[in-house]
PDB file of C-alpha atoms in Angstrom:
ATOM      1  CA  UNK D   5     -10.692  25.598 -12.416  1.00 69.00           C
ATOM      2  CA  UNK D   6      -9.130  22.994 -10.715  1.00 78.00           C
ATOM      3  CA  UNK D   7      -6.400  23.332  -8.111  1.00 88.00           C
ATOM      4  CA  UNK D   8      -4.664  20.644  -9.617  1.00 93.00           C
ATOM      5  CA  UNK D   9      -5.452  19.239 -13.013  1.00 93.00           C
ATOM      6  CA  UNK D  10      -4.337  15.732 -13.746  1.00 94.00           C
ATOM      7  CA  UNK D  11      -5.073  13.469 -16.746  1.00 91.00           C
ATOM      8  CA  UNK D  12      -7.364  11.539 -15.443  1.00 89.00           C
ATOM      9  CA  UNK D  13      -6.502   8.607 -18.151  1.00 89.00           C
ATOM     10  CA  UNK D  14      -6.473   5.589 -17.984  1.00 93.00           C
ATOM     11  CA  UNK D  15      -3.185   5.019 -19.471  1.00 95.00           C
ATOM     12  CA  UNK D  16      -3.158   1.373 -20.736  1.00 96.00           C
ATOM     13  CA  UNK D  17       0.669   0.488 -21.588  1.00 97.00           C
ATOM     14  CA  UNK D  18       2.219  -2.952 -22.293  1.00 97.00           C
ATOM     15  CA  UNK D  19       5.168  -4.172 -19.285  1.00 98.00           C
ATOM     16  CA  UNK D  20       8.648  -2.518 -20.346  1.00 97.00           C
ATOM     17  CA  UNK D  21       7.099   0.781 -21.485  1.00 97.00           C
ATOM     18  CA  UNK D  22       7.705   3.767 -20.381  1.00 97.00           C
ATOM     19  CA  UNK D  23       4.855   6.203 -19.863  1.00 97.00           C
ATOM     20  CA  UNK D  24       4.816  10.363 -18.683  1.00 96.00           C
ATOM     21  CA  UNK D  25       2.407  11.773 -16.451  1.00 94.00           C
ATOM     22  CA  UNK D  26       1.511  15.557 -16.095  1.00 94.00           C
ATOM     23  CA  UNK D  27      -0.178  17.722 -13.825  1.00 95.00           C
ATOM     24  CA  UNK D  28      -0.673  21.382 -13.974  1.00 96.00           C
ATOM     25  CA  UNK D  29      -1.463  23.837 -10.769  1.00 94.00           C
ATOM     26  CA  UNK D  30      -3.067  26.252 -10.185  1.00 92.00           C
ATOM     27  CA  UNK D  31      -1.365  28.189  -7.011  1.00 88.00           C
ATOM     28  CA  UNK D  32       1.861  29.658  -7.380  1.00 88.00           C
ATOM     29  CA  UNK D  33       2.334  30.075  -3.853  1.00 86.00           C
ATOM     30  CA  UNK D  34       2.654  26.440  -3.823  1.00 88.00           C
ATOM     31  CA  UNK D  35       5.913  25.189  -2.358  1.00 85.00           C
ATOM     32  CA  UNK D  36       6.380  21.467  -2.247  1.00 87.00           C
ATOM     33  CA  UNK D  37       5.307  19.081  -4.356  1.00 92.00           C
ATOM     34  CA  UNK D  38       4.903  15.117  -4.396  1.00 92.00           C
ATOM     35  CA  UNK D  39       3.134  12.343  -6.164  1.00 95.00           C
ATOM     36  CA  UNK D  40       1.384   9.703  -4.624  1.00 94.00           C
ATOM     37  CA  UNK D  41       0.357   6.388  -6.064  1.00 96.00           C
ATOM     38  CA  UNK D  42      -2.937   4.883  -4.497  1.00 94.00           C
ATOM     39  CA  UNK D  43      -4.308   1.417  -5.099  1.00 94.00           C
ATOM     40  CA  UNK D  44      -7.769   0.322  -5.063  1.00 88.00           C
ATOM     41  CA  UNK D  45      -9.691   1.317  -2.019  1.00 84.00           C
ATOM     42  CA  UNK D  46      -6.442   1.925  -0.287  1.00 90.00           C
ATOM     43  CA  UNK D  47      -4.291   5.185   1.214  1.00 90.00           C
ATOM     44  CA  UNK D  48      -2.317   6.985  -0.836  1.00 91.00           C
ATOM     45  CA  UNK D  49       1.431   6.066  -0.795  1.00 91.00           C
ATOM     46  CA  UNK D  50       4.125   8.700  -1.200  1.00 90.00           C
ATOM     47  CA  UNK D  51       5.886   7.996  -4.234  1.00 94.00           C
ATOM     48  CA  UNK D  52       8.369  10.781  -4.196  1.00 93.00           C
ATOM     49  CA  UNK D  53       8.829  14.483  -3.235  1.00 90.00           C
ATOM     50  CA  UNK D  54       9.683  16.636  -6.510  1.00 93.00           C
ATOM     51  CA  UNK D  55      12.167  19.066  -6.526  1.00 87.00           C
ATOM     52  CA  UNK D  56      12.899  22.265  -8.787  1.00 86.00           C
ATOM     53  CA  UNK D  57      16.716  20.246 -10.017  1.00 87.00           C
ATOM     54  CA  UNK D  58      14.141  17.373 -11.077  1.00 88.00           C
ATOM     55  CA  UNK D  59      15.032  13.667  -9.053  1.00 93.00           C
ATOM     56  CA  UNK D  60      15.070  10.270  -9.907  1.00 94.00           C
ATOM     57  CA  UNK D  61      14.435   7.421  -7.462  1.00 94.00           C
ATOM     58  CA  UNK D  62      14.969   4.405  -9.221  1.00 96.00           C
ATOM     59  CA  UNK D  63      12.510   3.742 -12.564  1.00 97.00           C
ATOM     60  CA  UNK D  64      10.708   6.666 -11.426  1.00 97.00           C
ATOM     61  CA  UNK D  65      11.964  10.342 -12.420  1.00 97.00           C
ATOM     62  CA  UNK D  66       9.605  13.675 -11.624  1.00 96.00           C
ATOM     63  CA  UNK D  67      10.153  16.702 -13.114  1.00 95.00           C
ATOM     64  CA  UNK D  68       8.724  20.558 -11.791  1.00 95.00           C
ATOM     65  CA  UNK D  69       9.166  23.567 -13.815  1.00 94.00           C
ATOM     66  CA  UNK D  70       7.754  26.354 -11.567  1.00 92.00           C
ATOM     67  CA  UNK D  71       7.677  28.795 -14.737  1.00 92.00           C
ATOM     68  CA  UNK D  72       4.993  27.153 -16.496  1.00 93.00           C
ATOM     69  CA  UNK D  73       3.338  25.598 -12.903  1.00 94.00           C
ATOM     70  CA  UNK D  74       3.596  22.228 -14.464  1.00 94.00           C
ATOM     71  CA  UNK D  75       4.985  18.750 -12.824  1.00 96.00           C
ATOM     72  CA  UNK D  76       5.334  15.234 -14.329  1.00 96.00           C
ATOM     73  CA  UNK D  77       6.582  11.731 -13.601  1.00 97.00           C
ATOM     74  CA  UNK D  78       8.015   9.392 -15.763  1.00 97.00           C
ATOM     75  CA  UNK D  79       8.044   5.785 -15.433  1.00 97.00           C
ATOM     76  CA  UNK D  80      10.868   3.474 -17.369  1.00 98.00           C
ATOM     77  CA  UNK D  81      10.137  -0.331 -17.603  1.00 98.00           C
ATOM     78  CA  UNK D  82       6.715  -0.358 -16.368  1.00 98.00           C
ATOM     79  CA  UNK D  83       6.088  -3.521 -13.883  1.00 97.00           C
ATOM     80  CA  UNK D  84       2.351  -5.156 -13.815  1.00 97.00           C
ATOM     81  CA  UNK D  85       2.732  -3.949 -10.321  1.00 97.00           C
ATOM     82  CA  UNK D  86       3.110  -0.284 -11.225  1.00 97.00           C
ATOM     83  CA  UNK D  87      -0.991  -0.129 -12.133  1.00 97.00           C
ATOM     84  CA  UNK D  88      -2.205   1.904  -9.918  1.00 96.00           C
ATOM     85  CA  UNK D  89      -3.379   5.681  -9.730  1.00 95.00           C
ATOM     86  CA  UNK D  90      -0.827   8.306  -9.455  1.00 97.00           C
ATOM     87  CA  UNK D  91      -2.320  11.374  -7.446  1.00 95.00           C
ATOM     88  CA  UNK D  92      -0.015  14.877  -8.171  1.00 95.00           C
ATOM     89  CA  UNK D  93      -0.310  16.864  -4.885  1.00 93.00           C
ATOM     90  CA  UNK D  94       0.887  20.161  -4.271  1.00 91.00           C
ATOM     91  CA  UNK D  95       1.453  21.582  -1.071  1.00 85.00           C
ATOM     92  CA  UNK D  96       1.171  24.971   0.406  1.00 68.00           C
ATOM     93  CA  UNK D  97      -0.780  27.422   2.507  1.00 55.00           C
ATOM     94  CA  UNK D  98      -1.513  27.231   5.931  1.00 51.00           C
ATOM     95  CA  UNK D  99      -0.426  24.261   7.932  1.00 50.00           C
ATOM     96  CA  UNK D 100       0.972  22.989   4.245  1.00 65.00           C
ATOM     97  CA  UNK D 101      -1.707  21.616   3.462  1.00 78.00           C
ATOM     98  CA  UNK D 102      -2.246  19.407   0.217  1.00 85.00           C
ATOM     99  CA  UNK D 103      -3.973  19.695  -2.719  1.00 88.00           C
ATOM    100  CA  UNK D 104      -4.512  16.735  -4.399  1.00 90.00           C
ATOM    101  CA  UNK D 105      -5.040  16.332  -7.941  1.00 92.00           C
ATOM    102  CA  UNK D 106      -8.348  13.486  -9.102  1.00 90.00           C
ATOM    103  CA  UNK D 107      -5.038  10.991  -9.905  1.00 93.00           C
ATOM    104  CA  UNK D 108      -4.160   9.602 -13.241  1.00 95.00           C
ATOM    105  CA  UNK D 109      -4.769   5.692 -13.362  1.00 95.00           C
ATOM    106  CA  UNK D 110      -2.181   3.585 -15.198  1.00 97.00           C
ATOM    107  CA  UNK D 111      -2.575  -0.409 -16.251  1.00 97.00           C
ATOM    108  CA  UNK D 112       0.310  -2.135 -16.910  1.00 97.00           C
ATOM    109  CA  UNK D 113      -0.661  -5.184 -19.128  1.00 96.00           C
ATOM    110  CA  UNK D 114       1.535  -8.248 -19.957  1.00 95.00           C
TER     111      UNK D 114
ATOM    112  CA  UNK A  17       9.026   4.765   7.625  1.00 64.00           C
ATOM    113  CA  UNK A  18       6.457   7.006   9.344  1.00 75.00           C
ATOM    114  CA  UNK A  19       3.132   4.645  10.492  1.00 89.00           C
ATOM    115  CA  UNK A  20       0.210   5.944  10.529  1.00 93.00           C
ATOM    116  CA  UNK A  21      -3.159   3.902  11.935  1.00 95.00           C
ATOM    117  CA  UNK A  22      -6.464   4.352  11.813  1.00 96.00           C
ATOM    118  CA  UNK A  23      -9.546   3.160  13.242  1.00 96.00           C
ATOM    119  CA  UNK A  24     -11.891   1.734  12.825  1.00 97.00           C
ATOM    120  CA  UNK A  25     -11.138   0.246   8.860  1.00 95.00           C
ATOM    121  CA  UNK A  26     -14.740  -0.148   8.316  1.00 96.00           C
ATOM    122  CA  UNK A  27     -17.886   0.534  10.094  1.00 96.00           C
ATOM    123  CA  UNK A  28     -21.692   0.415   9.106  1.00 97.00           C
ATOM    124  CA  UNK A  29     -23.879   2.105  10.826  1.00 95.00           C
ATOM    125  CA  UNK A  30     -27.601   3.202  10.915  1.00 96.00           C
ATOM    126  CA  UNK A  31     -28.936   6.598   9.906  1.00 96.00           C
ATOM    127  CA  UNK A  32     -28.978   9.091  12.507  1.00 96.00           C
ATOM    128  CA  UNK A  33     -26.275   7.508  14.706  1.00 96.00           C
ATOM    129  CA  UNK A  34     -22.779   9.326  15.385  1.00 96.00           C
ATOM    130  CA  UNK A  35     -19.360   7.308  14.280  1.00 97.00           C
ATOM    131  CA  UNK A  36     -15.658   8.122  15.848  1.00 97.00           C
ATOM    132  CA  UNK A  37     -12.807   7.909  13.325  1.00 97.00           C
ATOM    133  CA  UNK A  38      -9.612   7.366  15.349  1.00 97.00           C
ATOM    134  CA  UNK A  39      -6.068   7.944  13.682  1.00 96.00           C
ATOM    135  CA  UNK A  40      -2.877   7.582  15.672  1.00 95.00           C
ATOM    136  CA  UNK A  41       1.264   8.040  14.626  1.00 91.00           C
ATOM    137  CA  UNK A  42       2.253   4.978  15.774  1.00 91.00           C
ATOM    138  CA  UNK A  43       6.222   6.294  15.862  1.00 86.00           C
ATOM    139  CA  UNK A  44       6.607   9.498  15.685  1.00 86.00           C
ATOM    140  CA  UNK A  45       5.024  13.004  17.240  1.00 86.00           C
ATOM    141  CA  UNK A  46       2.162  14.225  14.732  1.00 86.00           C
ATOM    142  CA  UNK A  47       2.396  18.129  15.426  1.00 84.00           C
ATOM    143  CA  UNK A  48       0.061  18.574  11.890  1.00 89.00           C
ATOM    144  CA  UNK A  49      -3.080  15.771  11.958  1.00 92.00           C
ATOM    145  CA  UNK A  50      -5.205  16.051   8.828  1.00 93.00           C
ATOM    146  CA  UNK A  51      -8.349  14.256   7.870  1.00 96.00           C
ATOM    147  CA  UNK A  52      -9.651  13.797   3.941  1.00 95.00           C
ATOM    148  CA  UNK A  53     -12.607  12.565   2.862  1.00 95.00           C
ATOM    149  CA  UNK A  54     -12.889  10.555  -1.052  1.00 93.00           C
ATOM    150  CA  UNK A  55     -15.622   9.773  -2.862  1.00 91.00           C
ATOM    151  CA  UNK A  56     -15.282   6.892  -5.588  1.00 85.00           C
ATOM    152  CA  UNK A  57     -13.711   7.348  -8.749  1.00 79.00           C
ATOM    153  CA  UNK A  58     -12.940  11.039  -7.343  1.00 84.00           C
ATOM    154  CA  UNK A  59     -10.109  12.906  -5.248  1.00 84.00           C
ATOM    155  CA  UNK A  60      -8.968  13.305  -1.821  1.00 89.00           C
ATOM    156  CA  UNK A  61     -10.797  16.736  -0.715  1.00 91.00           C
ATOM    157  CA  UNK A  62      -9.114  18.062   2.303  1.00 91.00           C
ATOM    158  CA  UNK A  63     -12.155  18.363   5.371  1.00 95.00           C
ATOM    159  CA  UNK A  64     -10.094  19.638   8.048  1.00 94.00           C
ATOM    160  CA  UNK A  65      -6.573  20.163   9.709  1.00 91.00           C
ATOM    161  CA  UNK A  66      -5.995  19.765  13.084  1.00 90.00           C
ATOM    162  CA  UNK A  67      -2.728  21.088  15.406  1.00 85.00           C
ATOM    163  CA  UNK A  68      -2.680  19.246  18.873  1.00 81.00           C
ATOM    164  CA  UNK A  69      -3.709  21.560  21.186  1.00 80.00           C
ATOM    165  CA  UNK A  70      -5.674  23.733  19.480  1.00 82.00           C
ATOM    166  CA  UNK A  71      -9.411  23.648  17.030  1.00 86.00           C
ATOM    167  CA  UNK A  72      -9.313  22.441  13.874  1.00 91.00           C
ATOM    168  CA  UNK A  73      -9.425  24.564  10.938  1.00 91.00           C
ATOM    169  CA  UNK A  74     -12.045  23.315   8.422  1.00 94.00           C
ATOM    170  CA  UNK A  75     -12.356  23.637   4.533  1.00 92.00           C
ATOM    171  CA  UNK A  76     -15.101  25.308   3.196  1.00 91.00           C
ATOM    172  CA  UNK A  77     -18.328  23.780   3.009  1.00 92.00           C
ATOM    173  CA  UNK A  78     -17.363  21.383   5.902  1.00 94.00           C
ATOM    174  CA  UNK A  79     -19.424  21.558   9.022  1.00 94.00           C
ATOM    175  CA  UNK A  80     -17.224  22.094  12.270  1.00 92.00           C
ATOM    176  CA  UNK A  81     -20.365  20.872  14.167  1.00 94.00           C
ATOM    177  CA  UNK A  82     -21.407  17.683  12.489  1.00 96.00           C
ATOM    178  CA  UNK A  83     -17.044  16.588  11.719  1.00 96.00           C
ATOM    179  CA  UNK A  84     -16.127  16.946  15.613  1.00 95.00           C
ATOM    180  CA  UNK A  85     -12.098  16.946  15.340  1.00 94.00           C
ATOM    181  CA  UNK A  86      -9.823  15.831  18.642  1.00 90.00           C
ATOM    182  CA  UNK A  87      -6.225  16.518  18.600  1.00 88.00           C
ATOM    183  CA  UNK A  88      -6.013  15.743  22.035  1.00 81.00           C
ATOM    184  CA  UNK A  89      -1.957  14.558  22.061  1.00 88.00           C
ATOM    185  CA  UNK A  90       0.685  14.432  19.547  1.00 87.00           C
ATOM    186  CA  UNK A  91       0.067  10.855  18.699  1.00 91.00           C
ATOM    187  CA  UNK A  92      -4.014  10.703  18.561  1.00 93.00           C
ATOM    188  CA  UNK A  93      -6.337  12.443  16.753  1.00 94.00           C
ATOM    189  CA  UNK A  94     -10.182  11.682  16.575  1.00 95.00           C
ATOM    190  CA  UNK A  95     -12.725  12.367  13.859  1.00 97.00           C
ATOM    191  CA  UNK A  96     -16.734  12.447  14.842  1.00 97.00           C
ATOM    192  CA  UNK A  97     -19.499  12.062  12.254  1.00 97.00           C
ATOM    193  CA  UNK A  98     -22.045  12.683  14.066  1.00 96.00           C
ATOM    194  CA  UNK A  99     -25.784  11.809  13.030  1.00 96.00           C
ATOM    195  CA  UNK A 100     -24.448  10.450  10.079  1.00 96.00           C
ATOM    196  CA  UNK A 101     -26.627  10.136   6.617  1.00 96.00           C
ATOM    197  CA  UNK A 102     -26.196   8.086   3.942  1.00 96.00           C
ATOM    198  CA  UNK A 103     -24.263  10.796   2.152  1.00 95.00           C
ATOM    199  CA  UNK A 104     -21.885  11.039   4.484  1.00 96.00           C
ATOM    200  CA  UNK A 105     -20.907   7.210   3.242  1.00 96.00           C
ATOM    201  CA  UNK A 106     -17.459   7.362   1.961  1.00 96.00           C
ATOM    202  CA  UNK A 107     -13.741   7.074   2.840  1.00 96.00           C
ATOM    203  CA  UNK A 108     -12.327   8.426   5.208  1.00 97.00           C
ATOM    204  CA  UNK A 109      -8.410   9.446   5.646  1.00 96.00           C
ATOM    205  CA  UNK A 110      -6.289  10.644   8.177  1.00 96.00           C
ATOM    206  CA  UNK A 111      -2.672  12.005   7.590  1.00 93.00           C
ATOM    207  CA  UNK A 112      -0.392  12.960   9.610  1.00 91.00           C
ATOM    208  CA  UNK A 113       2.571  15.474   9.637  1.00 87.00           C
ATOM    209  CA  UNK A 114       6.056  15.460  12.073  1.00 77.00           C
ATOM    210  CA  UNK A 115       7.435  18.217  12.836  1.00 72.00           C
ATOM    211  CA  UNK A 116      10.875  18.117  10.883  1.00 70.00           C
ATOM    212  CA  UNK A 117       9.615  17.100   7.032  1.00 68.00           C
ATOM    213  CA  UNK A 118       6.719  18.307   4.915  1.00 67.00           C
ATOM    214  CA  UNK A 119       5.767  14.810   3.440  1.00 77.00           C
ATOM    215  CA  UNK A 120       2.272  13.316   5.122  1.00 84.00           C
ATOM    216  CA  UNK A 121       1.602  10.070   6.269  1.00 88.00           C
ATOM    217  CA  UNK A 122      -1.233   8.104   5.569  1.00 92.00           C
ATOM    218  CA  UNK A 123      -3.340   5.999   7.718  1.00 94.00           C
ATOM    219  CA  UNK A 124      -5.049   2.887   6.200  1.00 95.00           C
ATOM    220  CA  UNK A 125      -8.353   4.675   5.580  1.00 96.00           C
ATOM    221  CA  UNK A 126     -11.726   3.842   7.196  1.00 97.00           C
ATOM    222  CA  UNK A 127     -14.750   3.094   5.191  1.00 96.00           C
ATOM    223  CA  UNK A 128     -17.876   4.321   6.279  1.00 97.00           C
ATOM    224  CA  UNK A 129     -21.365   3.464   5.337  1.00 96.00           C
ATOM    225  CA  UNK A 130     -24.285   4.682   6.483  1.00 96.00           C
ATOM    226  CA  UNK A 131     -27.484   2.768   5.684  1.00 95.00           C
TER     227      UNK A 131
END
């Protein structure tokens, strides 16, 4: 089993729609969490950190519920520019290292 | 924000030969440097982390002896393939950590292929 277990989709969604992404791990020593959008042959970006209250940063709100080991991100109003793939990464263990999940790829069409 | 470079962005090289992977923190002191490796269409996979000052500590199934790792100063870390194969073709990423906040910082990537 995985690590982390993403969706790998892809999610195809029409511009103004909003879409949910989830990701399920595997260690529950795992103490910080984040998601990460990556483009094409690019680094990953951090999106956000996600915190146990659940945050919002804008269209973008991620949820963690350490109970069931599960995180997600919503998007509202999806932009063209929000195609891209959406890596859930959990953090933990020595040096806090990150485990990153295969990503979940989104296109946003007109 | 946190910037994070890396070089070289892309090298090709011949079969055999041995390839150095620089990444730097270009503004802030990198206590935590650590370098991924991603095949396409698949995920980051964690080869090794590195603490200025001291050896690496590599994943599982990663070679200490053929992924050389430098953390020579706060700012500068070094990755060496060396006699690379054509499997070892792939991308290559550096992150780096401060030493205040959790989050990593990318570098750009480097894209190695070995022919």
């Amino acid at each position: 089993r995985k690590e982390v277990e993403q969706d790998p989709g892809p999610f195809n969604v029409p511009e103004g729609a909003t879409v949910a992404f989830n990701c399920t791990y595997s260690n529950s020593a795992s103490q910080s969490f984040f998601w990460y959008r990556q483009d094409c042959r690019k680094e990953p970006k951090l999106l956000m950190s996600v915190y146990s209250s659940g945050n919002e940063d804008g269209r973008f709100t991620a949820q963690l519920n350490r109970a069931s080991q599960y995180i997600s991100l919503l998007i509202r109003d999806s932009k063209l520019s929000d195609s891209a793939t959406y890596l859930c990464v959990a953090g933990g263990g020595g040096y806090n290292k990150l485990i990153f999940g295969a990503g979940t790829r989104l296109a946003v069409h007109p | 924000g946190a910037v994070v470079s890396q070089h070289p962005s892309r090298v090709i090289c011949k079969s055999g030969t041995s390839v150095k992977i620089e990444c730097r923190s270009l503004d802030f002191q990198a206590t935590t440097m650590f370098w991924y490796r991603q095949f396409p269409k698949q995920s980051l996979m964690l080869m090794a982390t590195s603490n200025e000052g001291s050896k690496a500590t590599y994943e599982q199934g990663v070679e200490k002896d053929k992924f050389l790792i430098n953390h020579a100063s706060l700012t500068l870390s070094t990755l060496t393939v060396t006699s690379a194969h054509p499997e070892d073709s792939s991308f290559y990423i550096c992150s780096a950590r401060g030493q205040i906040t959790d989050t990593q910082y990318f570098g750009p990537g480097t894209r190695l292929t070995v022919l």
